[in-house]
mmCIF file of C-alpha atoms in Angstrom:
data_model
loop_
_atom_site.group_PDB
_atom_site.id
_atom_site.type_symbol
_atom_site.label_atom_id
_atom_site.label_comp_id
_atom_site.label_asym_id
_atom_site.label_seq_id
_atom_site.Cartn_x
_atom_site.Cartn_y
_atom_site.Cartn_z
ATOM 1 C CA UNK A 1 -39.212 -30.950 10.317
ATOM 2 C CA UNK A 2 -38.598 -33.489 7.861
ATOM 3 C CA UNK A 3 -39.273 -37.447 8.423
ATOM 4 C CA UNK A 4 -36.985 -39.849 7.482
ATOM 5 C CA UNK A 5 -35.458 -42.038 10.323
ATOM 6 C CA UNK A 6 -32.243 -42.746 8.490
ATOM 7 C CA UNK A 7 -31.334 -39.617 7.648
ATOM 8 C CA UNK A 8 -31.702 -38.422 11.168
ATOM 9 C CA UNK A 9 -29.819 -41.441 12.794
ATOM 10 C CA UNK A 10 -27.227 -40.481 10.157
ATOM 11 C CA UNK A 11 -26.965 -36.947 11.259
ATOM 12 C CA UNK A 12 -27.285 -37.811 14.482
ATOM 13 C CA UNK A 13 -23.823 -39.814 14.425
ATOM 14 C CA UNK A 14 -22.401 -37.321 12.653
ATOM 15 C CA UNK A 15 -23.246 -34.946 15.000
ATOM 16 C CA UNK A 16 -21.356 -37.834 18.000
ATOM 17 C CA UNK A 17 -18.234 -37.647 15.729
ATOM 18 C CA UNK A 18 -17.889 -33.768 15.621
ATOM 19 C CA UNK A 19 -18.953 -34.273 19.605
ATOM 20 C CA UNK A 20 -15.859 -36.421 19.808
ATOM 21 C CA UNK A 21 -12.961 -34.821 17.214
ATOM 22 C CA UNK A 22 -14.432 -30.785 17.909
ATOM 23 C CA UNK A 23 -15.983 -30.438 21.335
ATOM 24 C CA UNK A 24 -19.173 -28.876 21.913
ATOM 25 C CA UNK A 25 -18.339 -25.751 20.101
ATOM 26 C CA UNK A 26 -17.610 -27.367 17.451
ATOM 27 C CA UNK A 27 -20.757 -28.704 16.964
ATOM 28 C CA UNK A 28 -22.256 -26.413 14.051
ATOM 29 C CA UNK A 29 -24.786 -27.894 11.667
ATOM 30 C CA UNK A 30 -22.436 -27.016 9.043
ATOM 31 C CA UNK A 31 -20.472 -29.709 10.878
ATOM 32 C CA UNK A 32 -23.158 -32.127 10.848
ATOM 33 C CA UNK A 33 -23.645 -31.901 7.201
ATOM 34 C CA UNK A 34 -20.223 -32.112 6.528
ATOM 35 C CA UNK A 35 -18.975 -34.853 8.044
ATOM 36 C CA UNK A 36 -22.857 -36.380 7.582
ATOM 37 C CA UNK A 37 -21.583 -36.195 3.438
ATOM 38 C CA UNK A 38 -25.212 -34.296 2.967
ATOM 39 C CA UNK A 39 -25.926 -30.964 1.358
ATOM 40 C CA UNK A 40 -25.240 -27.651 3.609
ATOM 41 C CA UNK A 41 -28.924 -26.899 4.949
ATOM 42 C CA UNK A 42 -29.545 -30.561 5.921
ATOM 43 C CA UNK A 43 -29.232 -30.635 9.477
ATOM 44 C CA UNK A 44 -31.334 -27.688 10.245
ATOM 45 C CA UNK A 45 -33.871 -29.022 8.480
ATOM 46 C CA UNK A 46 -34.039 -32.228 10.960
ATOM 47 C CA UNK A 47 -33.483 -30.246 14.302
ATOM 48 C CA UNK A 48 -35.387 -27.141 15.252
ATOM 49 C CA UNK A 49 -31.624 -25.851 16.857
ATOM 50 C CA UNK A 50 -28.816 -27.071 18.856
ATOM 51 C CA UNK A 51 -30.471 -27.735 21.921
ATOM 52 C CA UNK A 52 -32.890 -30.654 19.786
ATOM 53 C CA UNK A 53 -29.599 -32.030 18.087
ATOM 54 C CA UNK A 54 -27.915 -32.094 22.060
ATOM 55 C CA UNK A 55 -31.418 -33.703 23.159
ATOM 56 C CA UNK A 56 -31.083 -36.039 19.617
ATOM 57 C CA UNK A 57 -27.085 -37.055 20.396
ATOM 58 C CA UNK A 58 -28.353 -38.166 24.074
ATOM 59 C CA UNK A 59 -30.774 -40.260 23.333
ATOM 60 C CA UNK A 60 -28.504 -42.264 20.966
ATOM 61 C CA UNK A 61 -25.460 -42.037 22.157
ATOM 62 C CA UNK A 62 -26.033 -44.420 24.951
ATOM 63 C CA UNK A 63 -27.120 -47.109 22.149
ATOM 64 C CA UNK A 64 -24.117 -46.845 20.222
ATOM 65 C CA UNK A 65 -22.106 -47.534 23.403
ATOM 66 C CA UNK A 66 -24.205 -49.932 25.146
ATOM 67 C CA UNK A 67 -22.918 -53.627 24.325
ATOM 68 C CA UNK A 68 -24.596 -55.844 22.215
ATOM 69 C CA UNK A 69 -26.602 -57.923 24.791
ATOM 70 C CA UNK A 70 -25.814 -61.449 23.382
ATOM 71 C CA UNK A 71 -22.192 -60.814 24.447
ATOM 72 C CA UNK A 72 -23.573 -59.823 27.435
ATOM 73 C CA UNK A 73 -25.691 -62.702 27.779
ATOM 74 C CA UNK A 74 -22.381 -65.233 27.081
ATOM 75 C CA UNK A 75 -20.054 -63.581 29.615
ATOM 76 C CA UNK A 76 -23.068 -63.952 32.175
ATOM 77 C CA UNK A 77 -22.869 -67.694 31.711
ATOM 78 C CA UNK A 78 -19.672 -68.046 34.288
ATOM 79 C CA UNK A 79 -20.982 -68.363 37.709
ATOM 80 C CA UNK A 80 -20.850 -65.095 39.877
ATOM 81 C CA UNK A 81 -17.572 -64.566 41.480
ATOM 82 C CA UNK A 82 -15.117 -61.668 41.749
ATOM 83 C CA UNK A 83 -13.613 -62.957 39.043
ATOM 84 C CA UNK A 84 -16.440 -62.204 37.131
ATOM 85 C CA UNK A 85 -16.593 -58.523 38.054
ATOM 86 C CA UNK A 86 -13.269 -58.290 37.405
ATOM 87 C CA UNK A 87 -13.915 -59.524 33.922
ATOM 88 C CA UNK A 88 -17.117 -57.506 33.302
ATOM 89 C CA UNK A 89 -14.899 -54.360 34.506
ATOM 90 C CA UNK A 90 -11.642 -55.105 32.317
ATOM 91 C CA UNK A 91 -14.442 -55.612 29.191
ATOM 92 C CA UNK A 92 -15.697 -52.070 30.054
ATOM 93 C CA UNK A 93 -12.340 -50.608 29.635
ATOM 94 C CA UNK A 94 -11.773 -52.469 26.423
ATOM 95 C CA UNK A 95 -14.713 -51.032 25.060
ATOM 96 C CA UNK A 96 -13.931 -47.246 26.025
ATOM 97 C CA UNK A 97 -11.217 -48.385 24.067
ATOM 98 C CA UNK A 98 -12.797 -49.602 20.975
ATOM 99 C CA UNK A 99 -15.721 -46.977 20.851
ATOM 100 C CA UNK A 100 -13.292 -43.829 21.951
ATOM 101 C CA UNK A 101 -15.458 -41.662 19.410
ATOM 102 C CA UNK A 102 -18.455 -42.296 21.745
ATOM 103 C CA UNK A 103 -17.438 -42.212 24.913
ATOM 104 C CA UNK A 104 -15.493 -38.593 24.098
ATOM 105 C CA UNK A 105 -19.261 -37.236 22.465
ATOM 106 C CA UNK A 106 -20.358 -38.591 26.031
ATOM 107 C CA UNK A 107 -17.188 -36.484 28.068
ATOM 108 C CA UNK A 108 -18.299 -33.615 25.977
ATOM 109 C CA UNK A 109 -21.703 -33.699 26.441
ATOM 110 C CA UNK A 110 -21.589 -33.930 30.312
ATOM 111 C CA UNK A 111 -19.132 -30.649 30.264
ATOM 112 C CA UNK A 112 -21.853 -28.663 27.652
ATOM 113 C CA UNK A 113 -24.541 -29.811 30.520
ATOM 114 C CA UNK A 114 -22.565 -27.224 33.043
ATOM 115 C CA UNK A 115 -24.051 -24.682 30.576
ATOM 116 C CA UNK A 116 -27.157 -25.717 29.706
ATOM 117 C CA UNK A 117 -29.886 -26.499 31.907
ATOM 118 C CA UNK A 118 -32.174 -29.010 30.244
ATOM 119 C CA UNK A 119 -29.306 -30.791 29.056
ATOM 120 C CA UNK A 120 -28.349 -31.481 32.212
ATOM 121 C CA UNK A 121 -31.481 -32.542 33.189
ATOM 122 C CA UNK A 122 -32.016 -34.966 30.394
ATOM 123 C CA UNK A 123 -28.418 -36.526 30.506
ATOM 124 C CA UNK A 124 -28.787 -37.065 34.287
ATOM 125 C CA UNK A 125 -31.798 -39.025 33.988
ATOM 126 C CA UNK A 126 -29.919 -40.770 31.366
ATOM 127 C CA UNK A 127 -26.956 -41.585 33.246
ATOM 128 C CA UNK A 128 -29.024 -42.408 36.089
ATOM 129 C CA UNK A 129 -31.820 -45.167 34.547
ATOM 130 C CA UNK A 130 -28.119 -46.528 32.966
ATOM 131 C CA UNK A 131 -26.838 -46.616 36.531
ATOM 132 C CA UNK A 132 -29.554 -47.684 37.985
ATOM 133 C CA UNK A 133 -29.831 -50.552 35.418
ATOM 134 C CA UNK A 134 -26.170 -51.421 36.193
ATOM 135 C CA UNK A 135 -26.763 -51.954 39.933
ATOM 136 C CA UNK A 136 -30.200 -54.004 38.700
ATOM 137 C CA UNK A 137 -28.045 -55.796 36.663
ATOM 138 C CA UNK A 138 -25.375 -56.408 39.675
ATOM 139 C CA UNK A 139 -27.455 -57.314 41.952
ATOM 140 C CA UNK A 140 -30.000 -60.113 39.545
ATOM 141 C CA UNK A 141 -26.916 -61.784 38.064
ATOM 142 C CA UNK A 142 -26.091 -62.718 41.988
ATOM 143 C CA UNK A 143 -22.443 -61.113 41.583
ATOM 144 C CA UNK A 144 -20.563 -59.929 44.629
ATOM 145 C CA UNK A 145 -20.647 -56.983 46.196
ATOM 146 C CA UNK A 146 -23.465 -54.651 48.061
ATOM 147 C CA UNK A 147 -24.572 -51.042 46.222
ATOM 148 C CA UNK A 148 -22.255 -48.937 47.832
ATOM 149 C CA UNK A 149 -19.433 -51.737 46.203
ATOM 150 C CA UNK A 150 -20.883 -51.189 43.124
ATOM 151 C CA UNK A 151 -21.332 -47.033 43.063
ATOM 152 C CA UNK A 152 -17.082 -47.140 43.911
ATOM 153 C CA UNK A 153 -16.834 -49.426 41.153
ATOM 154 C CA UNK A 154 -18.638 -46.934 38.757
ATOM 155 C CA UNK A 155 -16.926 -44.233 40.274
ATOM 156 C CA UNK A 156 -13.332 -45.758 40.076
ATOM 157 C CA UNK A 157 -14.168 -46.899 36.666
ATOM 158 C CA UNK A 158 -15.419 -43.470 35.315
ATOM 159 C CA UNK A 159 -12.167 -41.641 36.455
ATOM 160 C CA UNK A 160 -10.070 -44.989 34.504
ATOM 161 C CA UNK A 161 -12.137 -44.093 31.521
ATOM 162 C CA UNK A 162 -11.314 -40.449 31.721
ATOM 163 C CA UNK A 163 -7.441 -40.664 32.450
ATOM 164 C CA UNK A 164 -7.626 -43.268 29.565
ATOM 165 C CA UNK A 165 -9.138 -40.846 27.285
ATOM 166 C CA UNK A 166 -8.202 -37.587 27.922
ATOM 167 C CA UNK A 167 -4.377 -38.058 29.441
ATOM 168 C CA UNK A 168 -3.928 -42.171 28.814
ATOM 169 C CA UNK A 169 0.087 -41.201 30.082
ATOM 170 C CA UNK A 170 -1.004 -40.815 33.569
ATOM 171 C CA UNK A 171 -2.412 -44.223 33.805
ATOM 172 C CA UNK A 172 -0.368 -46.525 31.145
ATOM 173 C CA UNK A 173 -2.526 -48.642 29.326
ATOM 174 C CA UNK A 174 -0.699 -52.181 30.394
ATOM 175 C CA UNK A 175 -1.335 -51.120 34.358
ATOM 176 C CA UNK A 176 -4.826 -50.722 33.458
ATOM 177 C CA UNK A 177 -5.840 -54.768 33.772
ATOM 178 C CA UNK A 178 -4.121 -54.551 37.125
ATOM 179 C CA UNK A 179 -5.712 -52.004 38.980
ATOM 180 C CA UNK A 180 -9.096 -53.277 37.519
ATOM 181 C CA UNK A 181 -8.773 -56.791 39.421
ATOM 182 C CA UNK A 182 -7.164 -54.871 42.449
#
């Protein structure tokens, strides 16, 4: 397989923005190339097959969502309150909002891991050490709220970000900042 790290990240991304605009069947290394802007041929020169271009877009696709951890660090200067929480929540939701392209690769991803085994397996560990570094993250910055608060939270907020994404009429976007703080 070739080596060049930039390339690769590059087809990598491309392969999160056919994720997001074709679904997991459309996810051809034709694709890649073409919406990568790189010669026909490319992609399968990079990845062995689909399954290493599924195991690639996993890997990265949590950094491309993942905030940028100085904003983190500046909303963590308010003390910890509900408030807070509230905030960190509503900021989630903004960002599903602002990286849509992402989070759909993601919603696609988990629904290709029904079908494929080690997919599964490596996005659930990868959901799971982010998870787990949420309720890490919970529990050291001293905000409100035991595990089991924090799992509901996670859960209700999952199901906000798919409504918002797939059917955004069945929630409307301006009740969205209410329901967070309820």
């Amino acid at each position: 397989m070739v080596r060049n790290p930039g390339r690769r990240t590059a087809l990598v991304d491309a392969a999160i923005e056919v994720l997001a605009r074709d679904g997991a069947r459309g996810l051809t290394f034709r694709a890649v190339d073409v919406a990568a802007g790189v010669p026909n041929g490319t992609a399968s020169n990079y990845f062995a097959n689909r399954d290493a271009l599924l195991a690639q877009v996993t890997g990265q696709i949590h950094q491309r969502i993942a905030p940028d951890p100085a904003e983190v660090a500046e909303v963590m200067k308010a003390p910890p309150s509900r408030a807070l929480v509230v905030e960190l929540m509503g900021w989630i939701n903004r960002r599903v909002a602002a990286q849509r392209t992402g989070y759909l690769a993601m919603l696609e991803l988990r629904l290709e891991a029904t079908r494929r085994p080690e997919l599964q397996e490596e996005l659930t560990r990868a959901i799971r050490e982010t998870l787990d570094d949420d309720l890490r993250f919970h529990e050291e910055g001293g905000l409100p709220g035991d595990r089991t608060a924090v799992l509901l939270t996670y859960l209700a907020m999952t199901g906000l970000m798919l409504e918002q994404l797939t059917l955004p009429g069945v929630v409307p976007a301006e009740e969205t900042d209410g329901l967070i703080a309820a």
